[in-house]
């Protein structure tokens, strides 16, 4: 069984293997540009400034960041103290997506098993590539597991369109290939199912309007961009069959953090009996956390991201100021949706309820490990 993929990735190594290249997601959909990351500082800036974004891609980019730290450490012969400090700097680039620290620790552990410089470089590259491939396969599996849910919904309304609402961008741009929330959508579309996607624009940076709409358009998936506040109205009128979103961090009890506004969609879905699913790989679970609202760090970004809106005019990308010049703004980048509002979690190991017992059924080894 194959799902649609564009066979394009948002990250790759240059042919000599010493430069990480990424699509600059800040410019999409109006301009396509590739940036070269050669140092840990470049990687940190790319994550912080959201050249790359989306939980799994942040993790993959940071994994290559550790590789660059090792590669560029010849002068220091890569002592552990230097490497640990570089890893810590990478982890601090953005706070909410747990994939970042998870991936950095994975690569750091592998490097620690080697002693000589060349062996450490090889270990770092191998692990970064292994994580990348594993995330691709995770998303492929999420697509197949999510597909059965879409098929079940389609079976209840034969001959009619299945309308799926999504928030932010949890597509291949955020994940290397397939995406998390989009993987079931691509899987259904590639099988000829009649699918239509409501794309929340996702203020302030409009990842939905800019990135998800661009991706779905390239994949030939029918979609409509809506304002962030339209979802409740559409649900009241029977125009949404299911919601699928991604996540940046999930607790062992099934609370999830995702792009700001996700919680309000979950509340509206609950009130309207619309199934609300979260698609996420195991790298997005924070196995030590039980209470998402209390424990998940929520990033606060520059207020100017709220005050200004970016778009294209005469083939140039421009930013315009919306509120009065002196009005302050606040920019909370994520919110937490409590498990009680979530119909199910779609993971690479299958679909489960958003509760500790059922998550443990899919990932028993994570519950055996000491925190
Ligand atoms: O601030 P961003 O663009 O990194 O936020 C991304 C999201 O919130 C995505 O929905 C989430 O990372 C899931 S990605 C598969």
mmCIF file of C-alpha atoms and ligand atoms in Angstrom:
data_model
loop_
_atom_site.group_PDB
_atom_site.id
_atom_site.type_symbol
_atom_site.label_atom_id
_atom_site.label_comp_id
_atom_site.label_asym_id
_atom_site.label_seq_id
_atom_site.Cartn_x
_atom_site.Cartn_y
_atom_site.Cartn_z
ATOM 1 C CA UNK A 1 0.000 0.000 0.000
ATOM 2 C CA UNK A 2 1.472 3.342 -1.012
ATOM 3 C CA UNK A 3 0.473 6.841 0.002
ATOM 4 C CA UNK A 4 0.993 10.039 -1.968
ATOM 5 C CA UNK A 5 4.323 11.707 -1.372
ATOM 6 C CA UNK A 6 5.780 14.589 -3.295
ATOM 7 C CA UNK A 7 9.209 12.931 -3.026
ATOM 8 C CA UNK A 8 10.454 16.341 -2.069
ATOM 9 C CA UNK A 9 11.942 16.876 1.364
ATOM 10 C CA UNK A 10 12.407 20.056 3.394
ATOM 11 C CA UNK A 11 15.930 19.001 4.474
ATOM 12 C CA UNK A 12 18.883 17.152 2.938
ATOM 13 C CA UNK A 13 22.683 16.988 3.071
ATOM 14 C CA UNK A 14 24.716 18.474 0.214
ATOM 15 C CA UNK A 15 26.641 15.925 -1.914
ATOM 16 C CA UNK A 16 29.850 16.376 0.117
ATOM 17 C CA UNK A 17 27.913 15.753 3.293
ATOM 18 C CA UNK A 18 29.226 18.789 5.168
ATOM 19 C CA UNK A 19 26.340 21.244 4.681
ATOM 20 C CA UNK A 20 22.703 20.837 5.699
ATOM 21 C CA UNK A 21 20.299 22.314 3.165
ATOM 22 C CA UNK A 22 16.748 23.316 3.994
ATOM 23 C CA UNK A 23 13.772 24.905 2.279
ATOM 24 C CA UNK A 24 13.246 28.386 3.733
ATOM 25 C CA UNK A 25 9.655 27.984 4.922
ATOM 26 C CA UNK A 26 9.350 31.664 5.825
ATOM 27 C CA UNK A 27 9.055 32.539 2.132
ATOM 28 C CA UNK A 28 6.594 29.910 0.956
ATOM 29 C CA UNK A 29 4.334 29.821 -0.985
ATOM 30 C CA UNK A 30 5.392 32.914 -2.899
ATOM 31 C CA UNK A 31 9.115 32.227 -3.117
ATOM 32 C CA UNK A 32 11.102 28.999 -3.044
ATOM 33 C CA UNK A 33 14.595 29.337 -1.613
ATOM 34 C CA UNK A 34 17.103 26.892 -0.147
ATOM 35 C CA UNK A 35 19.326 27.873 2.778
ATOM 36 C CA UNK A 36 22.653 26.253 3.663
ATOM 37 C CA UNK A 37 23.378 25.514 7.305
ATOM 38 C CA UNK A 38 27.075 25.024 8.021
ATOM 39 C CA UNK A 39 27.393 25.574 11.768
ATOM 40 C CA UNK A 40 25.482 24.979 14.981
ATOM 41 C CA UNK A 41 24.720 28.709 15.043
ATOM 42 C CA UNK A 42 23.133 28.408 11.582
ATOM 43 C CA UNK A 43 20.985 25.493 12.775
ATOM 44 C CA UNK A 44 19.879 27.309 15.922
ATOM 45 C CA UNK A 45 18.947 30.415 13.910
ATOM 46 C CA UNK A 46 17.027 28.299 11.366
ATOM 47 C CA UNK A 47 14.978 26.649 14.127
ATOM 48 C CA UNK A 48 14.469 29.841 16.149
ATOM 49 C CA UNK A 49 13.503 31.976 13.140
ATOM 50 C CA UNK A 50 11.297 29.196 11.752
ATOM 51 C CA UNK A 51 13.145 28.677 8.488
ATOM 52 C CA UNK A 52 12.366 25.101 9.502
ATOM 53 C CA UNK A 53 9.429 24.380 11.791
ATOM 54 C CA UNK A 54 7.041 21.602 12.780
ATOM 55 C CA UNK A 55 7.930 19.197 15.563
ATOM 56 C CA UNK A 56 9.470 16.253 13.642
ATOM 57 C CA UNK A 57 11.438 18.529 11.299
ATOM 58 C CA UNK A 58 12.765 20.574 14.219
ATOM 59 C CA UNK A 59 14.021 17.283 15.683
ATOM 60 C CA UNK A 60 15.617 16.138 12.430
ATOM 61 C CA UNK A 61 17.285 19.533 11.873
ATOM 62 C CA UNK A 62 18.652 19.528 15.417
ATOM 63 C CA UNK A 63 19.977 15.994 14.886
ATOM 64 C CA UNK A 64 21.958 17.297 11.905
ATOM 65 C CA UNK A 65 22.976 20.206 14.151
ATOM 66 C CA UNK A 66 24.721 17.764 16.494
ATOM 67 C CA UNK A 67 26.378 16.208 13.429
ATOM 68 C CA UNK A 68 27.684 19.658 12.394
ATOM 69 C CA UNK A 69 28.910 20.265 15.948
ATOM 70 C CA UNK A 70 30.953 17.065 15.809
ATOM 71 C CA UNK A 71 32.125 17.651 12.230
ATOM 72 C CA UNK A 72 33.279 21.213 12.975
ATOM 73 C CA UNK A 73 35.030 20.228 16.186
ATOM 74 C CA UNK A 74 38.290 18.971 14.714
ATOM 75 C CA UNK A 75 40.251 21.765 16.418
ATOM 76 C CA UNK A 76 38.800 20.918 19.816
ATOM 77 C CA UNK A 77 39.056 17.154 19.011
ATOM 78 C CA UNK A 78 35.426 17.141 20.104
ATOM 79 C CA UNK A 79 35.712 16.874 23.888
ATOM 80 C CA UNK A 80 32.521 15.874 25.682
ATOM 81 C CA UNK A 81 32.243 19.234 27.452
ATOM 82 C CA UNK A 82 32.216 21.085 24.103
ATOM 83 C CA UNK A 83 29.670 18.683 22.634
ATOM 84 C CA UNK A 84 27.388 18.865 25.665
ATOM 85 C CA UNK A 85 27.403 22.664 25.548
ATOM 86 C CA UNK A 86 26.543 22.632 21.817
ATOM 87 C CA UNK A 87 23.717 20.138 22.451
ATOM 88 C CA UNK A 88 22.342 22.360 25.195
ATOM 89 C CA UNK A 89 22.414 25.374 22.886
ATOM 90 C CA UNK A 90 20.507 23.402 20.250
ATOM 91 C CA UNK A 91 17.895 22.239 22.762
ATOM 92 C CA UNK A 92 17.304 25.848 23.823
ATOM 93 C CA UNK A 93 16.430 27.009 20.280
ATOM 94 C CA UNK A 94 12.660 26.488 20.799
ATOM 95 C CA UNK A 95 10.906 25.233 23.950
ATOM 96 C CA UNK A 96 7.672 23.433 23.058
ATOM 97 C CA UNK A 97 8.397 20.675 20.524
ATOM 98 C CA UNK A 98 9.929 17.841 22.549
ATOM 99 C CA UNK A 99 11.241 16.235 19.341
ATOM 100 C CA UNK A 100 14.077 18.758 19.572
ATOM 101 C CA UNK A 101 15.603 17.544 22.836
ATOM 102 C CA UNK A 102 14.707 13.930 22.026
ATOM 103 C CA UNK A 103 16.633 13.993 18.728
ATOM 104 C CA UNK A 104 19.635 15.863 20.165
ATOM 105 C CA UNK A 105 19.924 13.330 23.003
ATOM 106 C CA UNK A 106 19.666 10.393 20.591
ATOM 107 C CA UNK A 107 22.567 11.662 18.466
ATOM 108 C CA UNK A 108 24.607 12.689 21.534
ATOM 109 C CA UNK A 109 24.248 9.167 22.957
ATOM 110 C CA UNK A 110 25.449 7.546 19.713
ATOM 111 C CA UNK A 111 28.426 9.911 19.460
ATOM 112 C CA UNK A 112 29.352 9.077 23.052
ATOM 113 C CA UNK A 113 29.863 5.437 22.032
ATOM 114 C CA UNK A 114 32.779 6.432 19.736
ATOM 115 C CA UNK A 115 36.158 7.881 20.694
ATOM 116 C CA UNK A 116 38.134 8.877 17.583
ATOM 117 C CA UNK A 117 37.123 12.007 15.648
ATOM 118 C CA UNK A 118 36.269 10.146 12.426
ATOM 119 C CA UNK A 119 34.204 7.578 14.301
ATOM 120 C CA UNK A 120 32.296 10.302 16.145
ATOM 121 C CA UNK A 121 31.539 12.112 12.886
ATOM 122 C CA UNK A 122 30.292 8.879 11.328
ATOM 123 C CA UNK A 123 28.192 8.017 14.383
ATOM 124 C CA UNK A 124 26.563 11.460 14.356
ATOM 125 C CA UNK A 125 25.760 11.329 10.655
ATOM 126 C CA UNK A 126 24.443 7.767 10.827
ATOM 127 C CA UNK A 127 22.163 8.606 13.735
ATOM 128 C CA UNK A 128 20.836 11.812 12.142
ATOM 129 C CA UNK A 129 20.059 9.853 8.981
ATOM 130 C CA UNK A 130 18.484 7.016 10.953
ATOM 131 C CA UNK A 131 16.204 9.473 12.797
ATOM 132 C CA UNK A 132 15.234 11.087 9.475
ATOM 133 C CA UNK A 133 14.316 7.755 7.908
ATOM 134 C CA UNK A 134 12.492 6.612 11.029
ATOM 135 C CA UNK A 135 10.341 9.766 10.994
ATOM 136 C CA UNK A 136 9.489 9.159 7.330
ATOM 137 C CA UNK A 137 8.388 5.615 8.124
ATOM 138 C CA UNK A 138 6.477 6.785 11.227
ATOM 139 C CA UNK A 139 4.506 9.233 9.116
ATOM 140 C CA UNK A 140 3.824 6.566 6.479
ATOM 141 C CA UNK A 141 2.401 4.293 9.176
ATOM 142 C CA UNK A 142 0.351 7.157 10.658
ATOM 143 C CA UNK A 143 -1.106 7.624 7.171
ATOM 144 C CA UNK A 144 -2.183 3.996 6.947
ATOM 145 C CA UNK A 145 -3.673 3.892 10.461
ATOM 146 C CA UNK A 146 -5.492 7.200 9.924
ATOM 147 C CA UNK A 147 -6.783 6.013 6.571
ATOM 148 C CA UNK A 148 -8.976 3.371 8.252
ATOM 149 C CA UNK A 149 -10.669 6.112 10.293
ATOM 150 C CA UNK A 150 -11.387 8.159 7.166
ATOM 151 C CA UNK A 151 -12.678 5.029 5.403
ATOM 152 C CA UNK A 152 -15.014 4.326 8.311
ATOM 153 C CA UNK A 153 -16.406 7.871 8.154
ATOM 154 C CA UNK A 154 -16.740 7.644 4.350
ATOM 155 C CA UNK A 155 -18.632 4.369 4.763
ATOM 156 C CA UNK A 156 -21.318 6.216 6.750
ATOM 157 C CA UNK A 157 -21.947 8.777 3.989
ATOM 158 C CA UNK A 158 -21.645 6.883 0.685
ATOM 159 C CA UNK A 159 -21.240 9.028 -2.414
ATOM 160 C CA UNK A 160 -20.530 12.139 -0.374
ATOM 161 C CA UNK A 161 -17.376 14.157 0.310
ATOM 162 C CA UNK A 162 -15.509 13.571 3.562
ATOM 163 C CA UNK A 163 -14.683 17.022 5.003
ATOM 164 C CA UNK A 164 -11.604 17.158 7.223
ATOM 165 C CA UNK A 165 -10.521 20.234 9.157
ATOM 166 C CA UNK A 166 -6.851 20.793 10.024
ATOM 167 C CA UNK A 167 -4.935 23.497 11.869
ATOM 168 C CA UNK A 168 -1.436 24.832 11.211
ATOM 169 C CA UNK A 169 0.884 22.773 9.013
ATOM 170 C CA UNK A 170 1.481 19.172 9.991
ATOM 171 C CA UNK A 171 2.452 18.120 6.477
ATOM 172 C CA UNK A 172 5.658 16.944 4.836
ATOM 173 C CA UNK A 173 7.153 20.413 5.282
ATOM 174 C CA UNK A 174 6.866 19.859 9.040
ATOM 175 C CA UNK A 175 7.932 16.221 9.004
ATOM 176 C CA UNK A 176 10.265 15.283 6.083
ATOM 177 C CA UNK A 177 7.662 13.213 4.153
ATOM 178 C CA UNK A 178 3.885 12.577 4.236
ATOM 179 C CA UNK A 179 3.293 14.705 7.351
ATOM 180 C CA UNK A 180 1.439 13.608 10.454
ATOM 181 C CA UNK A 181 -2.054 15.121 10.170
ATOM 182 C CA UNK A 182 -1.815 15.131 6.372
ATOM 183 C CA UNK A 183 -0.580 11.538 5.991
ATOM 184 C CA UNK A 184 -4.082 9.984 6.325
ATOM 185 C CA UNK A 185 -5.409 12.683 3.963
ATOM 186 C CA UNK A 186 -2.799 11.863 1.297
ATOM 187 C CA UNK A 187 -3.437 8.147 1.836
ATOM 188 C CA UNK A 188 -7.183 8.638 1.275
ATOM 189 C CA UNK A 189 -6.731 10.974 -1.702
ATOM 190 C CA UNK A 190 -4.290 8.608 -3.394
ATOM 191 C CA UNK A 191 -6.950 5.893 -3.226
ATOM 192 C CA UNK A 192 -9.399 8.099 -5.083
ATOM 193 C CA UNK A 193 -11.533 8.900 -2.037
ATOM 194 C CA UNK A 194 -13.615 12.071 -2.229
ATOM 195 C CA UNK A 195 -11.801 14.256 0.319
ATOM 196 C CA UNK A 196 -11.978 17.970 0.994
ATOM 197 C CA UNK A 197 -9.832 19.754 3.583
ATOM 198 C CA UNK A 198 -10.773 22.899 5.519
ATOM 199 C CA UNK A 199 -7.436 24.648 6.113
ATOM 200 C CA UNK A 200 -7.336 27.007 9.114
ATOM 201 C CA UNK A 201 -5.191 29.971 8.077
ATOM 202 C CA UNK A 202 -3.401 29.749 11.484
ATOM 203 C CA UNK A 203 -2.495 33.232 12.569
ATOM 204 C CA UNK A 204 -0.088 34.774 13.282
ATOM 205 C CA UNK A 205 2.351 33.150 10.830
ATOM 206 C CA UNK A 206 -0.335 31.552 8.658
ATOM 207 C CA UNK A 207 1.239 28.109 8.388
ATOM 208 C CA UNK A 208 -2.155 26.804 7.242
ATOM 209 C CA UNK A 209 -2.819 29.396 4.537
ATOM 210 C CA UNK A 210 0.808 29.491 3.362
ATOM 211 C CA UNK A 211 2.125 25.962 3.827
ATOM 212 C CA UNK A 212 -0.730 23.468 4.170
ATOM 213 C CA UNK A 213 -2.652 25.043 1.280
ATOM 214 C CA UNK A 214 0.522 24.977 -0.848
ATOM 215 C CA UNK A 215 1.240 21.350 0.011
ATOM 216 C CA UNK A 216 -2.312 20.159 -0.598
ATOM 217 C CA UNK A 217 -2.433 22.072 -3.872
ATOM 218 C CA UNK A 218 0.787 20.417 -5.020
ATOM 219 C CA UNK A 219 -0.607 17.032 -4.003
ATOM 220 C CA UNK A 220 -3.857 17.639 -5.913
ATOM 221 C CA UNK A 221 -5.997 17.514 -2.754
ATOM 222 C CA UNK A 222 -9.165 19.653 -2.788
ATOM 223 C CA UNK A 223 -9.034 22.235 -0.016
ATOM 224 C CA UNK A 224 -10.423 25.601 1.130
ATOM 225 C CA UNK A 225 -8.612 28.118 3.348
ATOM 226 C CA UNK A 226 -10.787 29.462 6.161
ATOM 227 C CA UNK A 227 -10.269 31.994 8.931
ATOM 228 C CA UNK A 228 -9.191 30.546 12.258
ATOM 229 C CA UNK A 229 -12.592 31.339 13.727
ATOM 230 C CA UNK A 230 -14.706 29.628 11.051
ATOM 231 C CA UNK A 231 -14.405 26.040 12.319
ATOM 232 C CA UNK A 232 -17.146 26.243 14.960
ATOM 233 C CA UNK A 233 -19.639 27.605 12.442
ATOM 234 C CA UNK A 234 -18.791 24.884 9.910
ATOM 235 C CA UNK A 235 -19.179 22.188 12.563
ATOM 236 C CA UNK A 236 -22.599 23.519 13.635
ATOM 237 C CA UNK A 237 -23.754 23.144 10.042
ATOM 238 C CA UNK A 238 -22.506 19.582 9.531
ATOM 239 C CA UNK A 239 -19.693 20.643 7.218
ATOM 240 C CA UNK A 240 -16.850 18.966 9.151
ATOM 241 C CA UNK A 241 -16.721 15.155 9.449
ATOM 242 C CA UNK A 242 -13.517 15.016 11.450
ATOM 243 C CA UNK A 243 -10.625 17.144 12.681
ATOM 244 C CA UNK A 244 -7.016 15.945 12.369
ATOM 245 C CA UNK A 245 -4.183 18.014 13.832
ATOM 246 C CA UNK A 246 -0.532 17.347 14.653
ATOM 247 C CA UNK A 247 1.229 17.924 17.952
ATOM 248 C CA UNK A 248 4.433 19.404 19.344
ATOM 249 C CA UNK A 249 4.383 17.588 22.679
ATOM 250 C CA UNK A 250 2.057 14.999 24.189
ATOM 251 C CA UNK A 251 1.946 13.747 27.750
ATOM 252 C CA UNK A 252 1.852 10.080 28.739
ATOM 253 C CA UNK A 253 -1.802 10.713 29.698
ATOM 254 C CA UNK A 254 -2.817 12.030 26.263
ATOM 255 C CA UNK A 255 -2.869 15.823 26.672
ATOM 256 C CA UNK A 256 -1.366 17.463 23.599
ATOM 257 C CA UNK A 257 0.217 20.827 22.790
ATOM 258 C CA UNK A 258 -0.223 22.128 19.267
ATOM 259 C CA UNK A 259 -0.352 25.463 17.466
ATOM 260 C CA UNK A 260 -2.334 28.149 19.287
ATOM 261 C CA UNK A 261 -6.037 27.773 18.512
ATOM 262 C CA UNK A 262 -6.071 23.981 18.490
ATOM 263 C CA UNK A 263 -7.780 23.887 21.911
ATOM 264 C CA UNK A 264 -10.660 26.042 20.657
ATOM 265 C CA UNK A 265 -11.151 23.677 17.709
ATOM 266 C CA UNK A 266 -11.289 20.740 20.115
ATOM 267 C CA UNK A 267 -13.919 22.500 22.251
ATOM 268 C CA UNK A 268 -16.050 23.238 19.204
ATOM 269 C CA UNK A 269 -15.622 19.659 17.978
ATOM 270 C CA UNK A 270 -16.737 18.260 21.350
ATOM 271 C CA UNK A 271 -19.808 20.498 21.411
ATOM 272 C CA UNK A 272 -20.756 19.370 17.902
ATOM 273 C CA UNK A 273 -19.913 15.645 18.264
ATOM 274 C CA UNK A 274 -17.225 15.922 15.564
ATOM 275 C CA UNK A 275 -14.384 13.381 16.041
ATOM 276 C CA UNK A 276 -11.134 15.147 16.955
ATOM 277 C CA UNK A 277 -7.952 13.173 16.177
ATOM 278 C CA UNK A 278 -4.296 14.011 16.854
ATOM 279 C CA UNK A 279 -1.669 12.433 14.583
ATOM 280 C CA UNK A 280 1.788 12.166 16.116
ATOM 281 C CA UNK A 281 4.898 9.985 16.089
ATOM 282 C CA UNK A 282 6.325 8.532 19.314
ATOM 283 C CA UNK A 283 9.109 11.162 19.207
ATOM 284 C CA UNK A 284 6.465 13.770 20.130
ATOM 285 C CA UNK A 285 5.579 12.121 23.461
ATOM 286 C CA UNK A 286 7.139 13.509 26.611
ATOM 287 C CA UNK A 287 7.025 10.266 28.574
ATOM 288 C CA UNK A 288 7.822 12.030 31.836
ATOM 289 C CA UNK A 289 4.870 14.426 31.799
ATOM 290 C CA UNK A 290 1.349 13.719 33.063
ATOM 291 C CA UNK A 291 -0.287 17.149 33.117
ATOM 292 C CA UNK A 292 -0.072 19.040 29.840
ATOM 293 C CA UNK A 293 -1.523 22.366 30.996
ATOM 294 C CA UNK A 294 0.812 22.551 33.990
ATOM 295 C CA UNK A 295 3.865 20.909 32.468
ATOM 296 C CA UNK A 296 4.240 21.695 28.766
ATOM 297 C CA UNK A 297 6.321 24.836 28.186
ATOM 298 C CA UNK A 298 4.452 27.210 25.879
ATOM 299 C CA UNK A 299 6.641 29.324 23.635
ATOM 300 C CA UNK A 300 6.014 33.065 23.575
ATOM 301 C CA UNK A 301 7.328 34.665 20.410
ATOM 302 C CA UNK A 302 7.955 38.190 19.190
ATOM 303 C CA UNK A 303 4.801 40.381 19.385
ATOM 304 C CA UNK A 304 5.641 41.752 15.932
ATOM 305 C CA UNK A 305 4.610 38.393 14.429
ATOM 306 C CA UNK A 306 1.074 39.295 15.577
ATOM 307 C CA UNK A 307 1.249 42.977 14.693
ATOM 308 C CA UNK A 308 2.438 42.420 11.116
ATOM 309 C CA UNK A 309 1.032 40.229 8.346
ATOM 310 C CA UNK A 310 3.211 38.959 5.512
ATOM 311 C CA UNK A 311 2.084 38.398 1.937
ATOM 312 C CA UNK A 312 2.976 38.908 -1.709
ATOM 313 C CA UNK A 313 2.545 42.087 -3.689
ATOM 314 C CA UNK A 314 3.839 42.539 -7.230
ATOM 315 C CA UNK A 315 5.983 39.405 -6.852
ATOM 316 C CA UNK A 316 7.695 40.786 -3.754
ATOM 317 C CA UNK A 317 7.116 39.589 -0.197
ATOM 318 C CA UNK A 318 5.898 42.467 1.969
ATOM 319 C CA UNK A 319 4.913 42.907 5.609
ATOM 320 C CA UNK A 320 2.156 45.254 6.672
ATOM 321 C CA UNK A 321 1.232 46.561 10.107
ATOM 322 C CA UNK A 322 -2.351 45.753 11.192
ATOM 323 C CA UNK A 323 -3.092 47.252 14.653
ATOM 324 C CA UNK A 324 -2.378 50.834 15.723
ATOM 325 C CA UNK A 325 1.388 51.336 15.813
ATOM 326 C CA UNK A 326 1.422 51.766 19.581
ATOM 327 C CA UNK A 327 -0.870 48.851 20.527
ATOM 328 C CA UNK A 328 1.008 46.111 22.358
ATOM 329 C CA UNK A 329 0.549 42.505 21.238
ATOM 330 C CA UNK A 330 1.131 39.086 22.838
ATOM 331 C CA UNK A 331 2.190 36.001 20.917
ATOM 332 C CA UNK A 332 1.527 32.654 22.600
ATOM 333 C CA UNK A 333 2.597 30.119 19.987
ATOM 334 C CA UNK A 334 0.918 26.947 21.308
ATOM 335 C CA UNK A 335 -1.906 25.786 23.545
ATOM 336 C CA UNK A 336 -2.754 22.534 25.286
ATOM 337 C CA UNK A 337 -5.764 20.401 24.400
ATOM 338 C CA UNK A 338 -6.695 18.168 27.341
ATOM 339 C CA UNK A 339 -7.066 14.454 26.656
ATOM 340 C CA UNK A 340 -10.800 14.533 27.486
ATOM 341 C CA UNK A 341 -11.453 16.491 24.272
ATOM 342 C CA UNK A 342 -9.528 14.088 22.022
ATOM 343 C CA UNK A 343 -11.271 11.204 20.256
ATOM 344 C CA UNK A 344 -8.047 9.360 19.473
ATOM 345 C CA UNK A 345 -4.315 9.517 18.860
ATOM 346 C CA UNK A 346 -3.018 8.249 15.504
ATOM 347 C CA UNK A 347 0.536 6.966 15.958
ATOM 348 C CA UNK A 348 2.943 4.763 14.004
ATOM 349 C CA UNK A 349 1.942 1.867 16.248
ATOM 350 C CA UNK A 350 -1.795 2.293 15.698
ATOM 351 C CA UNK A 351 -4.726 4.333 16.959
ATOM 352 C CA UNK A 352 -5.454 4.632 20.673
ATOM 353 C CA UNK A 353 -7.604 6.587 23.077
ATOM 354 C CA UNK A 354 -5.973 9.622 24.663
ATOM 355 C CA UNK A 355 -5.410 7.981 28.029
ATOM 356 C CA UNK A 356 -2.464 6.438 29.827
ATOM 357 C CA UNK A 357 -3.729 2.859 29.668
ATOM 358 C CA UNK A 358 -4.320 2.861 25.946
ATOM 359 C CA UNK A 359 -1.122 4.785 25.131
ATOM 360 C CA UNK A 360 0.733 2.164 27.223
ATOM 361 C CA UNK A 361 -0.888 -0.585 25.122
ATOM 362 C CA UNK A 362 0.809 0.858 22.009
ATOM 363 C CA UNK A 363 4.131 1.804 23.638
ATOM 364 C CA UNK A 364 4.636 -0.585 26.590
ATOM 365 C CA UNK A 365 8.438 -0.180 26.525
ATOM 366 C CA UNK A 366 8.107 3.560 27.279
ATOM 367 C CA UNK A 367 6.220 2.800 30.460
ATOM 368 C CA UNK A 368 8.813 0.275 31.598
ATOM 369 C CA UNK A 369 11.712 2.735 31.220
ATOM 370 C CA UNK A 370 12.595 4.813 34.275
ATOM 371 C CA UNK A 371 11.826 8.531 33.748
HETATM 372 O O1 LIG B 1 5.353 26.958 15.218
HETATM 373 P P1 LIG B 1 5.379 25.761 14.304
HETATM 374 O O2 LIG B 1 5.056 26.096 12.875
HETATM 375 O O3 LIG B 1 6.664 24.974 14.444
HETATM 376 O O4 LIG B 1 4.204 24.866 14.847
HETATM 377 C C1 LIG B 1 3.921 23.662 14.179
HETATM 378 C C2 LIG B 1 2.741 22.989 14.709
HETATM 379 O O5 LIG B 1 2.129 23.402 15.659
HETATM 380 C C3 LIG B 1 2.375 21.700 14.063
HETATM 381 O O6 LIG B 1 1.002 21.516 14.066
HETATM 382 C C4 LIG B 1 3.039 20.582 14.871
HETATM 383 O O7 LIG B 1 4.417 20.776 14.923
HETATM 384 C C5 LIG B 1 2.747 19.274 14.339
HETATM 385 S S1 LIG B 1 3.872 18.982 13.006
HETATM 386 C C6 LIG B 1 3.724 17.516 12.436
#
